[in-house]
Coordinates of C-alpha atoms and ligand atoms in Angstrom, one line a residue:
M16 CA 180.8 64.8 94.1
I17 CA 181.3 62.5 91.3
L18 CA 181.2 58.8 91.3
L19 CA 181.7 57.6 87.8
E20 CA 181.8 53.9 87.6
F21 CA 182.7 51.0 89.8
T22 CA 186.4 50.3 89.6
G23 CA 188.4 48.7 92.2
H24 CA 191.8 47.1 92.1
T25 CA 192.1 43.5 92.8
T26 CA 194.4 42.2 95.4
T27 CA 194.8 39.0 97.4
I28 CA 195.1 38.8 101.1
F29 CA 194.6 35.9 103.4
A30 CA 194.3 33.8 100.3
K31 CA 191.1 35.5 99.3
R32 CA 190.3 37.6 96.2
I33 CA 189.3 41.0 97.2
K34 CA 188.9 44.3 95.5
Y35 CA 189.9 47.5 97.2
Q36 CA 191.4 50.9 96.8
H37 CA 194.3 52.7 98.3
P38 CA 193.2 53.9 101.7
L39 CA 193.7 57.4 100.7
W40 CA 191.4 57.0 97.8
I41 CA 188.7 56.2 100.1
F42 CA 188.9 59.9 100.7
V43 CA 188.8 61.0 97.2
P44 CA 185.5 62.7 96.7
F45 CA 185.0 61.6 93.2
R46 CA 185.0 58.0 92.4
L47 CA 186.0 59.1 89.1
L48 CA 189.4 60.0 90.5
I49 CA 189.7 57.2 92.9
Y50 CA 192.0 55.0 91.3
T51 CA 192.1 55.7 92.2
N52 CA 213.2 53.2 114.0
A53 CA 212.6 53.0 116.0
S54 CA 215.6 53.9 114.9
T55 CA 217.7 54.7 117.8
S56 CA 218.6 57.9 116.1
T57 CA 216.6 60.3 114.0
P58 CA 217.8 60.5 110.4
T59 CA 221.0 62.4 110.2
I60 CA 221.6 65.5 108.1
G61 CA 222.8 64.6 104.6
C62 CA 221.3 61.1 104.7
P63 CA 220.5 60.4 101.1
L64 CA 217.5 58.4 102.1
T65 CA 215.8 60.5 104.7
S66 CA 217.4 63.9 104.7
N67 CA 214.3 65.4 103.1
L68 CA 212.2 63.5 105.5
Q69 CA 214.0 65.4 108.2
D70 CA 212.4 68.6 107.0
I71 CA 209.1 66.8 107.1
S72 CA 209.9 65.4 110.5
T73 CA 210.9 68.7 111.9
K74 CA 207.7 70.1 110.6
M75 CA 205.8 67.2 112.1
D76 CA 207.4 67.7 115.5
L77 CA 206.6 71.4 115.3
Q78 CA 203.1 70.5 114.5
T79 CA 203.0 68.2 117.4
V80 CA 204.2 70.8 119.9
A81 CA 202.2 73.7 118.6
P82 CA 198.7 73.6 120.0
M83 CA 198.0 73.5 117.6
G84 CA 182.1 78.3 88.3
S85 CA 184.6 77.7 86.4
A86 CA 183.9 80.3 83.9
A87 CA 182.1 77.6 82.1
I88 CA 178.7 78.2 83.7
A89 CA 176.5 75.2 83.2
F90 CA 173.8 76.6 81.0
G91 CA 171.9 73.4 80.2
G92 CA 169.2 73.1 77.6
P93 CA 168.2 74.8 74.4
A94 CA 169.0 78.3 75.4
V95 CA 172.7 77.7 75.0
A96 CA 172.2 76.0 71.7
V97 CA 170.4 79.1 70.4
A98 CA 173.0 81.4 71.8
G99 CA 175.5 82.1 69.1
G100 CA 179.2 82.8 69.1
V101 CA 178.6 86.5 69.5
S102 CA 176.6 86.1 72.8
L103 CA 179.2 83.7 74.1
L104 CA 181.9 86.2 73.4
F105 CA 179.9 88.8 75.1
L106 CA 179.3 86.6 78.1
K107 CA 183.0 85.7 78.4
S108 CA 184.0 89.4 78.4
F109 CA 181.2 90.2 80.9
L110 CA 182.4 87.4 83.2
S111 CA 186.0 88.4 83.0
Q112 CA 185.0 91.8 84.3
Q113 CA 183.2 90.6 87.3
P114 CA 184.6 91.6 90.7
G115 CA 185.1 87.8 91.5
N116 CA 187.6 87.5 88.7
P117 CA 190.9 88.9 90.1
N118 CA 193.0 91.0 87.7
H119 CA 190.7 90.0 84.9
L120 CA 192.7 86.9 84.4
P121 CA 191.7 84.6 81.5
S122 CA 189.7 81.4 82.3
V123 CA 191.5 78.1 82.3
P124 CA 191.5 76.4 78.8
A125 CA 188.7 73.9 78.6
V126 CA 188.8 70.4 77.2
P127 CA 185.7 70.2 74.9
G128 CA 182.9 67.9 76.2
V129 CA 179.3 67.1 75.4
P130 CA 176.3 68.9 76.8
L131 CA 175.2 67.9 80.3
L132 CA 177.8 65.1 80.8
G133 CA 180.8 67.2 79.9
N134 CA 183.9 65.0 79.8
L135 CA 182.5 62.2 81.9
L136 CA 182.3 59.7 79.1
E137 CA 186.0 60.1 78.2
L138 CA 186.9 59.5 81.9
K139 CA 185.1 56.2 82.1
E140 CA 188.2 54.2 81.7
K141 CA 190.2 52.9 84.6
K142 CA 193.2 55.2 84.6
P143 CA 192.1 58.9 84.6
Y144 CA 195.6 60.0 85.5
K145 CA 196.8 58.7 82.1
T146 CA 193.9 60.4 80.3
F147 CA 194.8 63.6 82.1
T148 CA 198.4 63.2 81.1
K149 CA 197.4 62.7 77.5
W150 CA 195.2 65.7 77.5
A151 CA 198.0 67.8 78.8
E152 CA 199.9 67.2 75.6
T153 CA 197.0 68.9 73.7
Y154 CA 195.7 71.5 76.1
G155 CA 198.7 72.3 78.2
P156 CA 199.7 71.6 81.8
I157 CA 196.5 73.2 83.2
Y158 CA 193.0 72.8 81.8
S159 CA 189.4 72.5 82.9
I160 CA 186.9 69.7 82.4
K161 CA 183.3 69.2 83.2
T162 CA 182.1 66.2 85.1
G163 CA 178.4 66.4 84.9
A164 CA 177.4 69.6 86.7
T165 CA 180.8 70.2 88.2
S166 CA 183.8 72.0 86.9
M167 CA 187.2 70.6 87.6
V168 CA 190.7 72.1 87.0
V169 CA 193.4 69.6 86.4
V170 CA 197.1 70.5 86.8
N171 CA 199.9 68.3 85.3
S172 CA 203.2 70.1 86.0
N173 CA 205.4 70.1 89.0
Q174 CA 205.4 73.9 89.2
L175 CA 201.6 74.3 89.0
A176 CA 201.2 71.5 91.5
K177 CA 203.3 73.3 94.0
E178 CA 201.5 76.5 93.3
A179 CA 198.1 74.8 93.9
M180 CA 199.2 72.9 97.1
V181 CA 201.4 75.5 98.7
T182 CA 201.1 79.1 97.4
R183 CA 197.3 79.0 96.8
F184 CA 196.6 76.6 99.7
D185 CA 194.4 79.1 101.6
S186 CA 191.9 79.1 98.8
I187 CA 192.0 75.4 98.0
S188 CA 192.2 73.7 101.4
T189 CA 188.8 72.1 101.7
R190 CA 187.1 68.9 100.3
K191 CA 183.6 68.3 99.0
L192 CA 182.5 64.7 99.6
S193 CA 180.4 62.3 97.7
K194 CA 177.4 60.9 99.6
A195 CA 179.1 57.6 100.2
L196 CA 182.2 59.3 101.6
Q197 CA 180.1 61.6 103.8
I198 CA 178.8 58.4 105.5
L199 CA 182.1 56.5 105.5
T200 CA 184.2 59.3 106.8
A201 CA 181.5 60.0 109.4
D202 CA 181.2 63.5 107.9
K203 CA 184.9 64.3 107.5
A204 CA 185.9 63.0 111.0
M205 CA 189.3 62.0 109.8
V206 CA 192.6 63.8 108.9
A207 CA 192.8 62.9 105.3
M208 CA 189.3 63.9 104.4
S209 CA 188.6 66.8 106.8
D210 CA 188.7 70.4 105.7
Y211 CA 191.8 72.2 106.9
D212 CA 190.3 73.4 110.2
D213 CA 190.9 73.1 113.9
Y214 CA 189.6 69.6 114.0
H215 CA 192.1 68.6 111.2
K216 CA 195.0 70.2 113.1
T217 CA 194.1 68.4 116.3
V218 CA 193.7 64.9 114.8
K219 CA 196.7 65.2 112.6
R220 CA 198.7 66.3 115.6
N221 CA 197.4 63.3 117.5
L222 CA 198.5 60.9 114.8
L223 CA 201.9 62.5 114.5
T224 CA 202.5 62.6 118.2
S225 CA 201.5 59.1 118.9
I226 CA 202.2 57.1 115.8
L227 CA 203.7 58.8 112.7
G228 CA 206.0 61.6 113.8
P229 CA 209.7 60.8 114.2
T230 CA 209.6 60.5 118.0
A231 CA 206.6 58.2 117.9
Q232 CA 208.3 56.2 115.1
K233 CA 211.2 55.6 117.4
R234 CA 208.8 54.2 120.0
H235 CA 207.2 51.8 117.5
R236 CA 210.6 50.5 116.2
A237 CA 210.1 47.1 117.7
H238 CA 206.9 46.6 115.7
R239 CA 208.7 47.4 112.4
D240 CA 211.6 45.1 113.2
A241 CA 209.2 42.3 114.0
M242 CA 207.5 42.9 110.7
A243 CA 210.8 42.7 108.8
D244 CA 211.7 39.5 110.6
N245 CA 208.3 38.0 109.9
L246 CA 208.6 38.8 106.3
S247 CA 211.9 37.2 106.1
R248 CA 210.7 34.1 108.0
K249 CA 207.7 33.6 105.8
L250 CA 209.7 34.0 102.6
H251 CA 212.3 31.5 103.8
A252 CA 209.5 29.1 104.5
L253 CA 208.2 29.4 101.0
A254 CA 211.6 29.5 99.2
P255 CA 212.1 25.7 98.9
N256 CA 209.0 25.4 96.8
S257 CA 209.6 28.6 94.9
P258 CA 210.7 27.4 91.5
H259 CA 207.5 25.4 91.3
E260 CA 205.2 27.7 93.2
A261 CA 205.5 31.4 92.6
I262 CA 205.6 33.7 95.6
N263 CA 202.8 36.2 96.1
L264 CA 204.6 38.9 98.0
R265 CA 201.5 41.1 98.3
Q266 CA 199.7 38.5 100.3
I267 CA 202.5 38.3 102.9
F268 CA 203.3 42.0 103.0
Q269 CA 199.7 43.2 103.4
C270 CA 199.0 40.7 106.2
E271 CA 202.1 42.0 108.0
L272 CA 201.0 45.7 107.5
F273 CA 197.6 45.0 109.0
S274 CA 199.2 43.4 112.0
L275 CA 201.6 46.4 112.4
A276 CA 198.7 48.8 112.2
F277 CA 196.9 47.0 115.0
K278 CA 200.1 46.9 117.2
Q279 CA 200.6 50.7 116.8
T280 CA 197.0 51.5 117.3
F281 CA 196.0 49.0 120.1
G282 CA 199.3 47.7 121.3
R283 CA 198.8 44.2 120.0
D284 CA 197.7 42.2 117.0
I285 CA 194.2 40.7 117.2
E286 CA 193.5 37.2 116.0
S287 CA 189.8 37.2 116.7
I288 CA 187.2 39.2 118.6
Y289 CA 183.6 38.8 119.8
V290 CA 181.5 41.6 118.2
G291 CA 178.5 42.1 120.5
D292 CA 176.6 44.4 118.2
L293 CA 176.7 41.8 115.4
G294 CA 176.4 38.8 117.8
T295 CA 179.3 36.9 116.3
T296 CA 183.0 36.2 116.7
M297 CA 185.2 37.5 113.9
T298 CA 188.5 36.3 112.6
R299 CA 191.3 38.6 111.6
E300 CA 190.5 38.1 108.0
E301 CA 186.8 39.1 108.6
M302 CA 188.0 42.2 110.4
F303 CA 190.3 43.1 107.5
Q304 CA 187.3 42.8 105.2
I305 CA 185.2 45.1 107.3
L306 CA 187.8 47.6 108.3
V307 CA 189.7 47.9 105.1
V308 CA 188.2 46.2 102.1
D309 CA 184.5 47.1 102.4
P310 CA 185.0 50.8 103.1
M311 CA 187.4 51.1 100.2
M312 CA 184.9 49.5 97.9
G313 CA 182.1 51.7 99.4
A314 CA 184.1 54.8 98.7
I315 CA 184.1 54.1 95.0
E316 CA 180.4 53.1 94.7
V317 CA 178.7 55.0 91.9
D318 CA 176.1 57.4 92.9
W319 CA 175.0 59.4 89.8
R320 CA 173.4 62.0 92.0
D321 CA 177.0 63.2 92.9
F322 CA 177.4 64.2 89.3
F323 CA 174.1 65.9 89.1
P324 CA 173.1 67.3 92.5
Y325 CA 169.9 68.8 91.1
L326 CA 168.6 65.2 90.9
N327 CA 169.1 64.6 94.6
W328 CA 165.4 64.3 95.1
I329 CA 165.5 60.9 93.3
P330 CA 166.2 58.2 95.9
N331 CA 169.0 55.7 95.5
T332 CA 168.0 53.5 98.4
K333 CA 169.9 50.4 97.5
L334 CA 173.2 52.2 97.5
E335 CA 172.5 54.2 100.6
E336 CA 171.6 51.0 102.5
K337 CA 174.7 49.3 101.3
I338 CA 177.0 52.1 102.5
E339 CA 175.0 52.3 105.8
Q340 CA 175.6 48.6 106.3
M341 CA 179.4 49.1 105.8
Y342 CA 179.3 51.9 108.3
I343 CA 177.4 49.9 110.9
R344 CA 179.6 46.9 110.6
R345 CA 182.8 48.9 110.8
K346 CA 181.4 50.7 113.8
A347 CA 180.5 47.4 115.5
V348 CA 184.0 46.0 115.0
M349 CA 185.8 49.1 116.2
K350 CA 183.5 49.4 119.2
A351 CA 184.3 45.8 120.2
V352 CA 188.1 46.4 119.8
I353 CA 187.9 49.6 121.8
Q354 CA 185.8 48.1 124.5
E355 CA 188.2 45.2 124.8
H356 CA 191.0 47.6 125.2
R357 CA 189.1 49.6 127.9
N358 CA 188.7 46.3 129.8
R359 CA 192.4 45.7 129.6
I360 CA 193.1 49.1 131.0
Q361 CA 190.7 48.5 133.8
S362 CA 192.4 45.3 134.7
G363 CA 195.6 47.3 135.2
E364 CA 197.5 46.5 132.1
N365 CA 200.0 49.1 131.2
L366 CA 199.8 49.7 127.5
D367 CA 201.5 52.2 125.2
S368 CA 199.6 52.6 122.0
Y369 CA 197.6 55.2 120.1
I370 CA 194.3 54.4 121.9
D371 CA 196.0 54.9 125.2
F372 CA 197.3 58.3 124.1
L373 CA 193.9 59.3 122.9
L374 CA 192.1 58.2 126.0
A375 CA 194.6 59.6 128.5
E376 CA 196.6 62.5 127.0
A377 CA 194.9 64.0 124.0
Q378 CA 192.2 66.6 123.9
P379 CA 189.0 64.7 124.6
L380 CA 187.2 63.4 121.6
T381 CA 183.6 62.3 121.1
E382 CA 183.0 58.5 120.7
K383 CA 182.6 59.0 117.0
Q384 CA 185.8 61.0 116.7
L385 CA 187.6 58.4 118.8
L386 CA 186.5 55.6 116.6
M387 CA 187.4 57.4 113.4
S388 CA 190.8 58.4 114.8
L389 CA 191.6 54.8 115.6
W390 CA 190.3 53.5 112.3
E391 CA 192.2 56.0 110.2
P392 CA 195.8 54.7 110.7
I393 CA 194.5 51.1 110.2
I394 CA 193.1 51.7 106.8
E395 CA 196.0 54.1 105.8
T396 CA 198.7 51.6 106.7
A397 CA 197.2 48.9 104.6
D398 CA 197.8 49.9 101.0
T399 CA 200.3 52.5 99.7
T400 CA 203.4 51.1 101.4
M401 CA 202.5 47.7 100.0
V402 CA 201.9 49.2 96.5
T403 CA 205.3 50.9 96.5
T404 CA 207.1 47.8 97.8
E405 CA 205.5 45.5 95.3
W406 CA 206.3 47.7 92.4
A407 CA 209.9 48.1 93.6
M408 CA 210.3 44.4 93.8
Y409 CA 208.7 43.9 90.4
E410 CA 211.2 46.4 88.8
L411 CA 214.1 44.8 90.6
S412 CA 213.1 41.4 89.5
K413 CA 212.8 42.6 85.9
H414 CA 216.2 44.3 86.0
P415 CA 218.7 41.8 87.4
N416 CA 221.6 44.2 86.9
K417 CA 220.0 46.9 89.1
Q418 CA 219.1 44.2 91.6
E419 CA 222.7 43.2 91.7
R420 CA 223.9 46.7 92.1
L421 CA 221.5 47.1 95.1
Y422 CA 222.7 43.8 96.6
N423 CA 226.3 44.9 96.3
E424 CA 225.5 48.2 98.1
I425 CA 223.8 46.3 100.9
R426 CA 226.7 43.8 101.2
N427 CA 229.2 46.7 101.3
V428 CA 227.4 48.5 104.0
C429 CA 226.0 45.7 106.1
G430 CA 228.5 42.8 105.5
S431 CA 226.9 39.8 107.1
E432 CA 224.6 41.7 109.4
K433 CA 220.9 42.2 108.7
I434 CA 220.0 45.5 107.1
T435 CA 218.5 47.9 109.7
E436 CA 217.0 51.4 109.7
E437 CA 220.3 52.9 111.0
K438 CA 222.1 51.7 107.8
L439 CA 219.6 53.2 105.4
C440 CA 221.4 56.5 105.3
K441 CA 224.5 54.8 103.9
M442 CA 222.6 53.3 101.0
P443 CA 221.9 55.9 98.2
Y444 CA 221.0 53.3 95.7
L445 CA 218.3 51.8 97.9
S446 CA 216.9 55.3 98.4
A447 CA 217.0 55.9 94.6
V448 CA 215.1 52.6 94.0
F449 CA 212.4 53.8 96.4
H450 CA 212.1 57.3 94.9
E451 CA 212.2 56.1 91.3
T452 CA 209.4 53.6 92.1
L453 CA 207.3 56.4 93.6
R454 CA 208.0 58.5 90.5
V455 CA 207.1 55.9 87.9
H456 CA 204.3 54.1 89.8
S457 CA 203.1 57.1 92.0
P458 CA 200.8 55.1 94.4
V459 CA 198.6 58.2 94.8
A460 CA 198.5 59.1 91.2
I461 CA 196.1 62.0 91.8
I462 CA 196.0 64.0 95.0
P463 CA 192.7 63.6 96.7
L464 CA 190.5 66.2 95.1
R465 CA 190.6 69.7 96.6
Y466 CA 187.8 72.1 96.5
V467 CA 188.3 75.8 95.6
H468 CA 186.3 77.6 98.3
E469 CA 187.2 81.2 97.2
N470 CA 188.1 82.7 93.9
T471 CA 191.8 82.2 93.2
E472 CA 194.3 82.0 90.4
L473 CA 196.6 79.2 89.1
G474 CA 199.2 79.5 86.4
G475 CA 198.0 82.9 85.6
Y476 CA 194.4 81.8 85.1
H477 CA 191.3 82.7 87.1
V478 CA 189.9 79.7 89.0
P479 CA 186.5 80.5 90.5
A480 CA 185.1 79.3 93.8
G481 CA 183.2 76.0 93.5
T482 CA 185.7 74.4 91.2
E483 CA 187.2 71.0 92.0
L484 CA 191.0 70.7 91.7
A485 CA 192.8 67.6 90.6
V486 CA 196.6 67.5 91.0
N487 CA 197.8 64.8 88.6
I488 CA 201.0 63.6 90.3
Y489 CA 201.6 60.9 87.7
G490 CA 201.4 63.6 85.0
C491 CA 203.9 65.8 86.9
N492 CA 206.3 62.8 87.1
M493 CA 206.0 62.2 83.3
E494 CA 207.0 65.8 82.4
R495 CA 209.6 65.5 79.7
E496 CA 211.1 68.9 80.5
I497 CA 212.1 67.6 83.9
W498 CA 212.6 63.8 83.4
E499 CA 214.6 62.3 80.6
N500 CA 212.8 59.2 79.2
P501 CA 210.2 59.5 81.9
E502 CA 208.5 56.1 81.3
E503 CA 211.8 54.3 82.0
W504 CA 212.4 53.0 85.5
S505 CA 216.0 54.1 86.2
P506 CA 217.0 54.7 89.9
E507 CA 220.4 56.0 88.5
R508 CA 218.7 59.3 87.6
F509 CA 218.5 60.0 91.3
L510 CA 222.2 59.4 91.9
A511 CA 223.3 61.9 89.3
E512 CA 223.0 64.9 91.5
N513 CA 225.0 63.3 94.3
E514 CA 222.9 65.1 96.9
P515 CA 220.0 64.2 99.1
I516 CA 216.8 63.4 97.3
N517 CA 214.2 66.1 97.6
L518 CA 210.8 64.6 98.2
Q519 CA 209.2 67.6 96.5
K520 CA 210.8 66.3 93.3
T521 CA 208.2 63.6 92.8
M522 CA 205.6 64.9 95.2
A523 CA 204.4 61.4 95.8
F524 CA 203.5 62.3 99.3
G525 CA 201.8 65.6 98.3
A526 CA 203.1 68.9 99.5
G527 CA 202.4 71.8 101.8
K528 CA 200.2 71.7 104.9
R529 CA 198.4 68.6 103.8
V530 CA 201.5 66.6 103.1
C531 CA 201.2 62.9 103.9
A532 CA 201.5 62.2 107.6
G533 CA 202.8 58.7 107.1
A534 CA 205.7 59.5 104.7
M535 CA 208.4 58.5 107.3
Q536 CA 206.7 55.3 108.3
A537 CA 206.2 54.3 104.6
M538 CA 209.8 55.0 103.8
L539 CA 211.2 53.0 106.7
L540 CA 208.9 50.0 106.1
A541 CA 209.4 50.0 102.3
C542 CA 213.2 50.5 102.3
V543 CA 214.0 48.0 105.1
G544 CA 211.5 45.6 103.5
I545 CA 213.1 45.9 100.0
G546 CA 216.6 45.8 101.4
R547 CA 215.9 42.7 103.5
M548 CA 214.3 40.9 100.6
V549 CA 217.2 41.6 98.2
Q550 CA 219.8 40.9 100.9
E551 CA 218.4 37.4 101.5
F552 CA 217.1 36.3 98.1
E553 CA 217.6 36.6 94.4
W554 CA 214.4 37.6 92.8
R555 CA 213.1 37.0 89.3
L556 CA 209.7 37.2 87.8
K557 CA 207.7 34.1 87.0
D558 CA 208.4 33.5 83.3
D559 CA 205.0 34.3 81.8
V560 CA 204.3 37.6 83.7
E561 CA 207.2 39.7 82.4
E562 CA 205.2 42.5 80.9
D563 CA 202.4 42.5 83.4
V564 CA 202.3 46.2 84.2
N565 CA 198.6 46.9 84.2
T566 CA 196.8 48.5 87.1
L567 CA 193.2 48.2 88.0
G568 CA 191.0 50.9 89.2
L569 CA 192.3 54.4 89.7
T570 CA 195.3 53.6 91.9
T571 CA 198.5 52.3 90.7
Q572 CA 198.3 48.9 92.4
K573 CA 199.2 46.1 90.1
L574 CA 196.2 44.6 88.5
N575 CA 197.6 41.1 89.2
P576 CA 199.8 40.5 92.2
M577 CA 203.5 40.1 91.4
L578 CA 204.4 36.4 91.1
A579 CA 208.1 35.9 91.7
V580 CA 210.6 33.1 92.0
I581 CA 213.0 33.5 94.8
K582 CA 216.3 31.8 95.6
P583 CA 218.0 32.3 99.0
R584 CA 221.5 33.8 98.7
N585 CA 224.3 32.2 100.5
Ligands
HEM11 C1 204.2 55.2 99.9 C2 203.2 55.4 100.8 C3 202.4 56.6 100.8 C4 202.1 57.5 99.9 C5 202.7 57.6 98.5 C6 201.2 58.5 100.4 C7 200.7 59.6 99.7 C8 199.9 60.6 100.3 C9 199.4 61.7 99.6 C10 199.7 62.0 98.1 C11 198.6 62.4 100.4 C12 197.7 63.6 100.1 C13 198.4 64.9 100.4 C14 197.5 66.0 100.0 O1 196.2 65.9 100.1 O2 198.0 66.9 99.6 C15 198.6 61.7 101.7 C16 197.9 62.1 102.8 C17 197.9 61.4 104.0 N1 198.5 60.2 104.3 FE1 199.8 59.2 103.0 N2 200.9 58.1 101.7 C18 201.6 57.0 102.0 C19 201.5 56.3 103.2 C20 200.8 56.7 104.3 C21 200.8 56.0 105.6 C22 201.6 54.7 105.8 C23 200.0 56.7 106.4 C24 199.6 56.4 107.8 C25 199.7 55.3 108.4 C26 199.5 57.8 105.7 C27 198.7 58.8 106.2 C28 198.3 59.9 105.6 C29 197.4 60.9 106.2 C30 196.9 60.9 107.6 C31 197.2 61.9 105.2 C32 196.4 63.2 105.3 C33 197.3 64.4 105.6 C34 196.5 65.7 105.6 O3 195.4 65.7 105.0 O4 196.9 66.6 106.3 N3 200.1 57.8 104.4 N4 199.4 60.6 101.6

């Protein structure tokens, strides 16, 4: 496991400055790479917005019903220095003839690094996905790097990404966690960070059946509608001051997402709770800090021993205690919320939420598994949908013509009625805005690292067991052979084909058996949110932030929240 340096991205919620990472990145083993309806009907065939989701949905439903070294060996020290080119050549030829090297394939081209550290120093900056993309120009779409004692293969093309995530999945389906993540994920007791095993299948099926699959999403429709209404109401309340006071959309949207996560998981939002184990009553803001912000920060804490496992004997007590504290506090809050819910069940309340499903219908879980299962959707709901929506609104505010085009589409389809999930299928431009935003600002710029657990091949190269694999989604989406002027944000490129948008085209939600479980929810929330905001307001950026496109940390969350001026439409 590698934790390179502390990087977080900064966001604001509940009027507080906080630093955190995308929920998924909490699950990235290397900090180095942590950046980073209920619709009354299911999406219809041919719907430009969701038709591809239908594939996913079908798979999700199926899942819900089915019971469901590198060749660069690390020779540290003087021996290597003495060994000349001849012996290296001999070694290379010897290795390529080993039985573990299928078909005597060549090794993946390596990016040169320095002894012991490998390429770590070059990756110290905040956006490794950009460094990876730059290296691809020199070393090609697949190359290997060294991060301390570990070898990592990086893929940067759509085709190779699919090969890694789909064709070779059986050899690359596990994860190796950093010490911090081992603690925070309760030793892989969650879908996103588990290995692909029976536990993974069970808990993913639970999530899909009760919250994220298409049938479950229909049941939770009221929560999403309430969220869109709250968003609209809060924006209307702020609009009168807007020319003088810029709107911080992130603050509002994130707060609503946290609330939605609680409603889906526990059947209601929670304003405050007495946490017995900590002997104090906590506000919603404090709960957000403990359940979302702290674990995200903990996941990206530097532990140099993750880079150099042979130094594990040296204690790093301060860090261990810090992470343990996060674990204890999260456990205390979750325990209190779960206990309160149990009390409500005992008092005869009839509730319909994820916890009710897990307690009554699902295969029994241990207390630890129950806690982690309930915490997972809370942390996962909090970030990526917000990142996507904020970038979409930023781009629309920056491009008034495209905003106008979207507004006209909404007006043509909805007339004077509010935009709803049923109408999304009739709005190809809205769909294009969503997908183009995912392409240019891929919220999960690098797929959570995979671990090669048996020798395999990729792109015609041999990839030995023990290698880490990084799929650079951002790099794939900047491929010039596939995308014309890839840096340009242009939703129109998705309209050209005049056919439903294929999610695999950007792979923003991953691919294969570990594809994102929350894709449908994210799409519904983001698209209705964007649609509603454009339908009701004209957006423009506050004058002095026009070119503020920086991101902090290893995710693609904006470094500074978007500050916009809004004007209600007639
Ligand atoms: C725009 C929003 C989102 C994006 C771009 C996104 C992206 C991703 C990506 C790239 C993966 C990794 C797939 C892999 O390892 O191959 C993933 C996994 C996952 N996501 Fe999302 N995600 C989003 C929203 C959500 C939401 C809202 C939830 C749940 C509330 C969610 C739950 C999950 C889960 C449970 C996994 C693990 C799946 C597995 O390992 O089988 N995601 N997501």
